[in-house]
CSV table of C-alpha atoms in Angstrom, one decimal:
chain,number,residue,atom,x,y,z
G,1,MET,CA,-94.1,-15.5,-84.6
G,2,MET,CA,-94.3,-15.4,-80.8
G,3,PHE,CA,-92.8,-12.7,-78.7
G,4,GLU,CA,-90.8,-13.9,-75.7
G,5,LEU,CA,-90.2,-11.9,-72.6
G,6,GLN,CA,-86.5,-11.9,-71.7
G,7,ALA,CA,-85.6,-11.9,-68.0
G,8,ARG,CA,-83.9,-8.5,-67.3
G,9,THR,CA,-82.4,-7.0,-64.2
G,10,SER,CA,-81.2,-3.6,-63.2
G,11,LEU,CA,-77.9,-2.4,-61.8
G,12,VAL,CA,-77.3,0.9,-60.0
G,13,VAL,CA,-73.9,2.1,-60.9
G,14,TYR,CA,-72.4,4.9,-58.7
G,15,VAL,CA,-69.8,7.0,-60.6
G,16,SER,CA,-67.3,9.6,-59.6
G,17,SER,CA,-68.3,12.1,-62.3
G,18,LEU,CA,-71.3,12.4,-64.5
G,19,ARG,CA,-69.2,12.9,-67.6
G,20,GLN,CA,-68.6,9.2,-67.8
G,21,VAL,CA,-72.3,8.2,-67.7
G,22,ARG,CA,-72.3,8.3,-71.5
G,23,GLN,CA,-69.8,5.4,-71.6
G,24,LEU,CA,-72.3,3.2,-69.6
G,25,LYS,CA,-74.5,3.0,-72.7
G,26,ARG,CA,-72.2,0.3,-74.0
G,27,TYR,CA,-73.1,-2.0,-71.2
G,28,GLY,CA,-76.9,-1.8,-71.2
G,29,HIS,CA,-79.9,0.5,-71.4
G,30,VAL,CA,-79.4,3.6,-69.2
G,31,ASP,CA,-82.8,4.2,-67.8
G,32,TYR,CA,-82.2,7.0,-65.2
G,33,VAL,CA,-79.3,9.2,-64.1
G,34,SER,CA,-79.3,11.1,-60.8
G,35,LYS,CA,-77.2,14.2,-61.0
G,36,ARG,CA,-77.2,15.0,-57.3
G,37,MET,CA,-76.3,11.5,-56.1
G,38,ARG,CA,-74.2,10.6,-59.1
G,39,TYR,CA,-75.6,7.2,-60.1
G,40,ALA,CA,-77.2,5.6,-63.1
G,41,VAL,CA,-79.7,2.8,-63.4
G,42,ILE,CA,-78.8,0.3,-66.2
G,43,TYR,CA,-81.1,-2.5,-67.5
G,44,MET,CA,-79.7,-5.6,-69.2
G,45,ASN,CA,-80.5,-9.2,-69.9
G,46,ASP,CA,-80.0,-11.6,-67.0
G,47,GLU,CA,-77.4,-13.8,-68.8
G,48,LEU,CA,-75.1,-10.8,-69.3
G,49,VAL,CA,-75.1,-9.5,-65.7
G,50,GLU,CA,-72.1,-11.4,-64.4
G,51,GLU,CA,-69.9,-10.5,-67.3
G,52,THR,CA,-71.0,-6.9,-67.3
G,53,VAL,CA,-70.5,-6.4,-63.6
G,54,SER,CA,-66.9,-7.7,-63.9
G,55,ARG,CA,-66.2,-5.3,-66.8
G,56,LEU,CA,-67.8,-2.4,-64.9
G,57,LYS,CA,-65.7,-3.0,-61.9
G,58,GLN,CA,-62.5,-2.5,-64.0
G,59,LEU,CA,-63.5,1.0,-65.0
G,60,LYS,CA,-61.8,3.7,-62.9
G,61,PHE,CA,-64.8,6.0,-62.6
G,62,VAL,CA,-67.2,3.3,-61.2
G,63,ARG,CA,-67.4,3.6,-57.4
G,64,ARG,CA,-70.0,1.0,-56.5
G,65,ILE,CA,-72.4,-1.4,-58.2
G,66,VAL,CA,-75.7,-2.4,-56.6
G,67,ARG,CA,-77.9,-5.1,-58.0
G,68,SER,CA,-81.7,-4.8,-57.9
G,69,PRO,CA,-83.3,-6.9,-55.2
G,70,ARG,CA,-86.5,-7.2,-57.1
G,71,ARG,CA,-86.1,-10.9,-58.2
G,72,ARG,CA,-85.0,-12.0,-54.7
G,73,LEU,CA,-87.9,-10.1,-53.1
G,74,ALA,CA,-90.4,-11.8,-55.5
G,75,GLU,CA,-89.1,-15.2,-54.4
G,76,LEU,CA,-89.2,-14.3,-50.7
G,77,LEU,CA,-92.7,-13.0,-50.9
G,78,ASN,CA,-94.0,-15.6,-53.2
G,79,LEU,CA,-95.4,-13.0,-55.6
G,80,ASP,CA,-95.7,-15.6,-58.4
G,81,GLN,CA,-98.4,-17.5,-56.4
G,82,VAL,CA,-100.6,-14.5,-55.6
G,83,THR,CA,-104.0,-14.6,-57.2
G,84,PRO,CA,-106.7,-11.9,-57.3
G,85,ALA,CA,-109.0,-14.0,-55.1
G,86,GLN,CA,-106.5,-13.8,-52.3
G,87,GLY,CA,-106.7,-10.0,-52.3
G,88,GLY,CA,-103.0,-9.5,-53.1
G,89,GLN,CA,-101.9,-11.2,-49.9
G,90,SER,CA,-100.0,-14.5,-49.8
G,91,GLN,CA,-101.2,-17.5,-47.7
G,92,GLU,CA,-97.9,-17.8,-45.8
G,93,GLU,CA,-96.6,-15.0,-43.7
G,94,ASP,CA,-93.0,-15.0,-42.8
G,95,GLU,CA,-91.6,-13.2,-39.8
G,96,VAL,CA,-88.8,-10.9,-40.6
């Protein structure tokens, strides 16, 4: 029996009140809740992101949804191609 890693992504969901954060557990794993800034970080499988975002946007207490840029940054920085022999730096350097 092999264990397979599933591709997961995180969403930052800004809410109008912290009372509704408990309802977000239906949509994914709530990892962190900021009481001061009123947001929650939710993790879920990649194949469920589009459907979940559309359902979250329909909720009245959701103010804004931000997707994690981690996957896009890994592609831009070519982090998959970094080897220990390179010292953690990629061969190509892009100007930003």
